[in-house]
Coordinates of C-alpha atoms and ligand atoms in Angstrom, one line a residue:
X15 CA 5.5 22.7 -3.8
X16 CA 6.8 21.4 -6.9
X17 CA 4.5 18.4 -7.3
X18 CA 1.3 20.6 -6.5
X19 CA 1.2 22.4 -10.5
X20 CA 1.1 19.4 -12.4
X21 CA -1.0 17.5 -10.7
X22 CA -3.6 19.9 -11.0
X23 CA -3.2 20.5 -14.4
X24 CA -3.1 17.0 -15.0
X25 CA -6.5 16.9 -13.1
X26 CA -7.5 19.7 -15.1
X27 CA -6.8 18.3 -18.3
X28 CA -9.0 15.2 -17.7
X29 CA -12.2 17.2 -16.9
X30 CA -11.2 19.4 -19.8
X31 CA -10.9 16.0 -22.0
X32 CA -13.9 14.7 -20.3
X33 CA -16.3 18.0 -21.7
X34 CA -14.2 17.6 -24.9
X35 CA -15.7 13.8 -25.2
X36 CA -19.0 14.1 -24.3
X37 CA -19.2 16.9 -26.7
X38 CA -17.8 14.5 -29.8
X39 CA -19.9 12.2 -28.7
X40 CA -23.1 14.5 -28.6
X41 CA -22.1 15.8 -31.5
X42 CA -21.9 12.7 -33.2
X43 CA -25.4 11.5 -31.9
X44 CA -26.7 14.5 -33.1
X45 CA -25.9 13.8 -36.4
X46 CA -29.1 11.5 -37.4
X47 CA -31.1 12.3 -34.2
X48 CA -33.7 13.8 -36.7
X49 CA -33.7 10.6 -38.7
X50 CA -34.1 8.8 -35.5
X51 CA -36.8 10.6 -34.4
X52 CA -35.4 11.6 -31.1
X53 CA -36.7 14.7 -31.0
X54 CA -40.1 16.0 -29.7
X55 CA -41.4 19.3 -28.6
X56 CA -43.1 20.3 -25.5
X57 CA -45.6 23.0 -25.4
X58 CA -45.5 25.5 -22.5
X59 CA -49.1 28.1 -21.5
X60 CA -48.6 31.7 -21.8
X61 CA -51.2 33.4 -20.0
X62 CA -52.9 36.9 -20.1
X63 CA -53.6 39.0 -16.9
X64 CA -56.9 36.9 -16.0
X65 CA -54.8 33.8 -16.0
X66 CA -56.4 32.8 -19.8
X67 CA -54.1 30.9 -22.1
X68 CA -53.4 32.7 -25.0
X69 CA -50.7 31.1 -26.6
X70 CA -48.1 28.2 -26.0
X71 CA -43.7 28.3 -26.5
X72 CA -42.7 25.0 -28.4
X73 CA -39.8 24.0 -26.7
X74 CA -37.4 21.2 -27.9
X75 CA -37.0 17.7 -26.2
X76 CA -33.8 15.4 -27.1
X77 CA -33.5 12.2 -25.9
X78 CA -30.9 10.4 -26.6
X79 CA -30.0 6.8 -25.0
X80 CA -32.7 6.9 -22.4
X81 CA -31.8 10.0 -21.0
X82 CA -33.7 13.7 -22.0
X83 CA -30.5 15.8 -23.2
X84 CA -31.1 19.5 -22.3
X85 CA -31.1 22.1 -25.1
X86 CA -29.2 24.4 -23.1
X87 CA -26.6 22.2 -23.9
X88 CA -28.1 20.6 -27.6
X89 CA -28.7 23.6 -29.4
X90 CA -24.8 25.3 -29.0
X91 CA -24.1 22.2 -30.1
X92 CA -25.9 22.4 -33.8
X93 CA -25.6 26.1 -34.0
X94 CA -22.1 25.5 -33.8
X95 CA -22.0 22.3 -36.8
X96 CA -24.7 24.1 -38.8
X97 CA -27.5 21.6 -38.1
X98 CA -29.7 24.3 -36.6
X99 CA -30.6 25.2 -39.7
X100 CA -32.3 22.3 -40.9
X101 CA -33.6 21.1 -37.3
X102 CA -34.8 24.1 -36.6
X103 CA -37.1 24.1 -40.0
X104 CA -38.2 20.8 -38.4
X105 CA -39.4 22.6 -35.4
X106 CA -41.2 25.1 -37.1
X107 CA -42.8 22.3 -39.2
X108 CA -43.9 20.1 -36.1
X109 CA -45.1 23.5 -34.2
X110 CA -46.9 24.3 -37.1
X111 CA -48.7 20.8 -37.2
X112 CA -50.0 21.3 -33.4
X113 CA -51.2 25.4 -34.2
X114 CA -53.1 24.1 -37.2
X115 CA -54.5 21.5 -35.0
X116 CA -55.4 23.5 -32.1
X117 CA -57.0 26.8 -34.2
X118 CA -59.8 24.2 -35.3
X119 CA -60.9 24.4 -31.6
X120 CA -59.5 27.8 -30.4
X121 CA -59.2 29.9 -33.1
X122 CA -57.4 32.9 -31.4
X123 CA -54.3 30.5 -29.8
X124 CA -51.0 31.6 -30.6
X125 CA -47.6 29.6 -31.1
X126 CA -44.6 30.7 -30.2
X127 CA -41.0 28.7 -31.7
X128 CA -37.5 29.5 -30.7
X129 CA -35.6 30.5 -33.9
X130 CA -31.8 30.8 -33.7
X131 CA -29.6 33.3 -35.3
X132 CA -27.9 30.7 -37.8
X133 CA -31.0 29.8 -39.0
X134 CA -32.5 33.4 -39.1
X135 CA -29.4 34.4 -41.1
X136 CA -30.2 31.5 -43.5
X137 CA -30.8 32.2 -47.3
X138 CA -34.0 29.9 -47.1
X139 CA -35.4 31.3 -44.2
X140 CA -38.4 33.6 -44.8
X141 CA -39.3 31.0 -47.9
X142 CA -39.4 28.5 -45.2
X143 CA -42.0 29.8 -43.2
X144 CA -43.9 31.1 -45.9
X145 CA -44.3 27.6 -47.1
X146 CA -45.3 26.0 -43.7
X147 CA -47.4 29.0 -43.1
X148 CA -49.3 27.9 -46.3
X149 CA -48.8 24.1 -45.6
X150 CA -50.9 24.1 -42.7
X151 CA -53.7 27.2 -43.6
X152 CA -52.1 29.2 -40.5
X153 CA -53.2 32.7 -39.9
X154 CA -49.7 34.4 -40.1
X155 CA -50.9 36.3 -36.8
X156 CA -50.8 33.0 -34.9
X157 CA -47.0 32.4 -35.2
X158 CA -44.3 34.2 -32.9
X159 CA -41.2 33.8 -33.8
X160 CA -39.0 34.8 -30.7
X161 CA -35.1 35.9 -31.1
X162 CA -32.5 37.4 -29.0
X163 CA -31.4 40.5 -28.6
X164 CA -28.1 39.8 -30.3
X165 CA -29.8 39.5 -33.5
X166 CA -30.1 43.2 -33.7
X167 CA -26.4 44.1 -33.4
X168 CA -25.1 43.4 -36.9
X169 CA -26.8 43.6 -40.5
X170 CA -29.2 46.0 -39.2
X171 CA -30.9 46.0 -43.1
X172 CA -30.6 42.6 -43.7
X173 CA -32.1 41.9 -40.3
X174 CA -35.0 44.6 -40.8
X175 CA -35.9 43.6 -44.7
X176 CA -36.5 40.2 -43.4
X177 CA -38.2 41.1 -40.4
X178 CA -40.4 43.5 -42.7
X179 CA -40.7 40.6 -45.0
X180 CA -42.4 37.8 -42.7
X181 CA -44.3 40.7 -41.4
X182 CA -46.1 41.3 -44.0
X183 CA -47.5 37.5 -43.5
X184 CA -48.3 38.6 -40.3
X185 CA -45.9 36.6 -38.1
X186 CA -45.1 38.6 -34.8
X187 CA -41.5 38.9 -33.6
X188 CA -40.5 38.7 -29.6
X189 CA -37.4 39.4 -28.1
X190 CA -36.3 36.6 -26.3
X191 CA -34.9 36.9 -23.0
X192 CA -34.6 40.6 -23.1
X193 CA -32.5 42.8 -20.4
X194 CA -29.5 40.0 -21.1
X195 CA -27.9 40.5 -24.1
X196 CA -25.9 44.3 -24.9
X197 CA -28.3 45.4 -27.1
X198 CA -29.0 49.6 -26.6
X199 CA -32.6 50.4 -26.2
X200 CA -32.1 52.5 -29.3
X201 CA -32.0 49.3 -31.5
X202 CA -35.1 47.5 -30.0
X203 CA -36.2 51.3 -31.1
X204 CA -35.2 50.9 -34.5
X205 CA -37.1 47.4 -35.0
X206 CA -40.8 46.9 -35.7
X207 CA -41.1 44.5 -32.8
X208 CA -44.9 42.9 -31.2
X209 CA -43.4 41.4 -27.9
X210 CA -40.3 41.9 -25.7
X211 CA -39.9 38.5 -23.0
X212 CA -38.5 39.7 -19.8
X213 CA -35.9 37.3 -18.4
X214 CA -36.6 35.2 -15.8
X215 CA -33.9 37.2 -14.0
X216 CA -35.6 40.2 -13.3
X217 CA -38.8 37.9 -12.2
X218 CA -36.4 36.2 -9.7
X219 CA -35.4 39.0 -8.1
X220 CA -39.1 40.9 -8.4
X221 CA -39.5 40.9 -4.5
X222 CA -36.0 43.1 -4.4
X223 CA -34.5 45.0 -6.6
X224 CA -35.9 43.7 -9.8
X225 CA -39.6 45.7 -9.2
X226 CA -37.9 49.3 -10.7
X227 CA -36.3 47.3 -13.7
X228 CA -39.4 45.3 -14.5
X229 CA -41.3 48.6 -14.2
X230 CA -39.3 51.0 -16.7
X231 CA -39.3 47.9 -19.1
X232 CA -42.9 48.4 -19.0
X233 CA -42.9 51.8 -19.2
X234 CA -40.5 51.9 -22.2
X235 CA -42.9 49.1 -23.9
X236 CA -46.0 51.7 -23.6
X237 CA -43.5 54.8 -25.3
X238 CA -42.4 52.5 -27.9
X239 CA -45.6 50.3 -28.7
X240 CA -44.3 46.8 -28.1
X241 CA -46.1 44.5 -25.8
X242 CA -44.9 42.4 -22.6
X243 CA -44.5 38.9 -21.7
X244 CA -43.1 37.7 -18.2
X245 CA -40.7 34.5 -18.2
X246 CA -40.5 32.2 -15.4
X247 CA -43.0 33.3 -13.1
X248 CA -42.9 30.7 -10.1
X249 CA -44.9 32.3 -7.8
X250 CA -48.2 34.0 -6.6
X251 CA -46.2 37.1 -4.9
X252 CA -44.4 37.2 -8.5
X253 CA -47.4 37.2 -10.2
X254 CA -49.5 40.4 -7.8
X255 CA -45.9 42.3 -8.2
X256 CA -46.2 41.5 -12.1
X257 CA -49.9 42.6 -12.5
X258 CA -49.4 45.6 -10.1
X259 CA -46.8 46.5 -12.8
X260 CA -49.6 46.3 -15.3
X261 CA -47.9 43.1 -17.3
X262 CA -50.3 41.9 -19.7
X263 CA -49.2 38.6 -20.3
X264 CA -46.8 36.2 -18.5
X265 CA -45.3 32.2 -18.6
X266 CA -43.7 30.5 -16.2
X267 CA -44.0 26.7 -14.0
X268 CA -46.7 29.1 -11.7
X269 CA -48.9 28.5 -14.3
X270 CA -47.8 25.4 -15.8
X271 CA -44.4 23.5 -16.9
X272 CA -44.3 22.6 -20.5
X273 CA -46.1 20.0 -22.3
X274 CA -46.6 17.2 -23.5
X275 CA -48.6 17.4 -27.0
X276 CA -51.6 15.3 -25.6
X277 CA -51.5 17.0 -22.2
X278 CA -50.9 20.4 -24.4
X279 CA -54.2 19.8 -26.2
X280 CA -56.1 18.5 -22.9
X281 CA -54.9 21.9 -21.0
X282 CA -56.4 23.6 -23.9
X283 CA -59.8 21.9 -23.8
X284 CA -60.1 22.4 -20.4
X285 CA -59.1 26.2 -20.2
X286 CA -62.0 26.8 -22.9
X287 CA -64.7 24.5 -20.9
X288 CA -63.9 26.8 -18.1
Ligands
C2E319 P1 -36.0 30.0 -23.5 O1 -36.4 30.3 -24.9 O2 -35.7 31.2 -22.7 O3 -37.1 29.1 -22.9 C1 -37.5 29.2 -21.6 C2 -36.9 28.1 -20.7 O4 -37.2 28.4 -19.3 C3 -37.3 26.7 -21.0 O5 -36.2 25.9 -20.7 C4 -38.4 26.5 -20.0 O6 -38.7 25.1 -19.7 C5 -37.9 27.2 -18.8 N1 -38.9 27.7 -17.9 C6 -40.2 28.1 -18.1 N2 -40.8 28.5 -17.0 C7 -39.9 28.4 -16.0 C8 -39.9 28.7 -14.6 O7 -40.9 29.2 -14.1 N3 -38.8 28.5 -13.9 C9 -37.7 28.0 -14.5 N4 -36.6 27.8 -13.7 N5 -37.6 27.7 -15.8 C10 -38.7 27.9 -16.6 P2 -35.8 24.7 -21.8 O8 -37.0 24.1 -22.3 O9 -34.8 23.9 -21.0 O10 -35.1 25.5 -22.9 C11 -33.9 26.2 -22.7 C12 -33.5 27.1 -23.9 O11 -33.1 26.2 -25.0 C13 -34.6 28.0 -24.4 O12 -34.7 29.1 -23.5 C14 -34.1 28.3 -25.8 O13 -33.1 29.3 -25.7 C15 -33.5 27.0 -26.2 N6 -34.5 26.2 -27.0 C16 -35.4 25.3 -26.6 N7 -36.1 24.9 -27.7 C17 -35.6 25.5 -28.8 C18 -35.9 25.4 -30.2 O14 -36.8 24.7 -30.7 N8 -35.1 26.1 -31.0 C19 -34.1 26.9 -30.5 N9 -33.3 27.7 -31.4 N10 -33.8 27.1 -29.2 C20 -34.5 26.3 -28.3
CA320 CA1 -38.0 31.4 -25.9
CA321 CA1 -36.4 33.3 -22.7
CA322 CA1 -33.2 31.7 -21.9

C-alpha cells in the first residue's frame, strides 16, 4: 500500500518532465524556424454545392529534423512566446504570393489564412494586410481571414473597428470552427460576419444527432445573412445530408486533403479544364 503513491507519482513526474522537454525543446527550434525556412504551407479545396472549387485554406507545415511537427501542437506553442505575431504575417505574405498567382488564371479563387487572436490583437495588424493586399494587386474580396469564436468575447469595439476597418478593403471574415467555443449567438449577431465554418464535429456525427444542429445553424445563417462552410466532410453520405440541408459550400479530405503548392496549382488547372 505504502509503496504504490510514490511510484506513481514518480512515474508521473517523468511523463510530466517528458511533455515539459519536448516543449523546451520545440520551443527552442522554433525560435529560427522562419530563418531556416522550415516552414511551408499546404493549400486545402473548398468546394461549392456542384463540387467547384471556389477557394483554398493555407494551412501551416513545420518540419523540423525530418519529421512534419503538427500545428495543433506548433502554434500554442508561439502564441504562447509571442512569435505568432510575426510568423503569422509570414503566412499571410506566402498565401498572398500563391492568390496573386492563381487570380492570373482563375480570377474568382478565394484564399482563406488562419489568423490567431495574438496576432489579430496586434498593433500592426490591419497595416499588415493592407500592405500585402497592395504588395501583391489582390482584390481585397479574395482574402478570408478566418477566427475563432473566442475572438468575440472581449474588446467587443476594438474587435468590431478593426473588423470594420479591413472590411472596408474588402477582406471577408469566417468564424472558424463555429459551435465549439462559448460564444452566444447574440455576438456572432453583433458582428458583420461573411462565413461561419461548421466544425467538423457536427459533420461527424451528421448521420445521428448532428442533422438538427447542422440544420438550425443554417437556418440562423439565412436570419442573420452570413454564409456557410462545412469542415471535414469525409464522406458521400456526409455530403447528400449536407446538400439536403441546403449548405452552399463545404471542405474536407472527401473532396481533397491539402496541398502541396504545385499539386495546389495543378488541382486548379484541372478543375477549370473540366
Ligand atoms: P483548422 O483551421 O480548423 O483547420 C482544419 C484542420 O482540419 C486542418 O488540420 C486540416 O488538415 C484538417 N482537415 C481538413 N479536412 C479534414 C477531414 O475531412 N478530416 C479530418 N480528420 N481533418 C480534416 P491541420 O492542417 O493539422 O491544422 C490544425 C489547426 O492548426 C488548424 O485547424 C488551425 O487551427 C491551426 N493552423 C494551421 N495553420 C495555421 C496558420 O497558418 N495560422 C494559424 N494561426 N493557425 C493555423
Ligand atoms: Ca481554419
Ligand atoms: Ca476549423
Ligand atoms: Ca480546428
Amino acid at each position: 500500500q505504502k509503496g504504490k503513491y510514490p511510484e506513481r507519482f514518480a512515474f508521473y513526474n517523468l511523463e510530466l518532465e517528458h511533455n515539459l522537454r519536448r516543449k523546451m525543446t520545440l520551443n527552442e527550434a522554433l525560435k529560427g524556424a522562419l530563418e531556416r525556412d522550415e516552414f511551408r504551407l499546404v493549400y486545402q479545396p473548398i468546394v461549392d454545392a456542384t463540387g467547384q472549387i471556389v477557394s483554398f485554406e493555407a494551412l501551416m507545415r513545420w518540419r523540423y529534423q525530418e519529421q512534419e511537427i503538427s500545428p495543433v501542437e506548433f502554434i500554442p506553442l508561439m502564441e504562447q512566446s509571442g512569435r505568432i505575431v510575426q510568423v503569422g504575417s509570414w503566412v499571410l505574405e506566402e498565401a498572398c504570393k500563391t492568390l496573386a498567382k492563381m487570380h492570373k488564371t482563375n480570377a474568382e479563387i478565394c484564399m482563406c489564412v488562419n489568423i490567431s487572436l495574438i496576432q489579430f490583437y496586434d498593433k500592426g495588424f490591419v497595416n499588415n494586410v493592407n500592405r500585402v493586399i497592395e504588395r501583391y494587386a489582390i482584390p481585397g474580396h479574395l482574402l478570408h481571414l478566418e477566427v475563432t469564436e473566442s475572438l468575440f468575447q472581449s474588446e467587443q469595439m476594438m474587435i468590431n473597428e478593426k473588423v470594420s476597418q479591413l472590411q472596408q478593403c474588402g477582406v471577408k471574415f469566417s468564424v472558424d470552427d463555429f459551435g465549439t467555443g462559448y460564444s452566444s449567438l447574440s455576438v456572432i449577431q453583433n458582428m458583420n460576419i461573411d462565413y461561419i465554418k461548421i466544425d467538423r464535429s457536427f459533420i461527424q456525427h451528421i448521420e445521428q444527432k448532428g442533422l438538427s444542429i447542422v440544420q438550425a445553424m443554417m437556418n440562423m445563417s439565412n436570419s442573420l445573412n452570413f454564409s456557410v462552410i462545412a469542415e471535414g466532410v469525409e464522406t458521400e453520405k456526409q455530403r447528400q445530408l449536407l446538400e439536403k440541408c441546403g449548405i452552399p459550400y463545404m471542405q474536407g479530405y472527401y473532396f481533397s486533403r491539402p496541398l502541396e503548392r504545385a499539386n495546389a496549382f495543378a488541382y486548379l488547372s484541372t478543375a477549370i479544364a473540366e
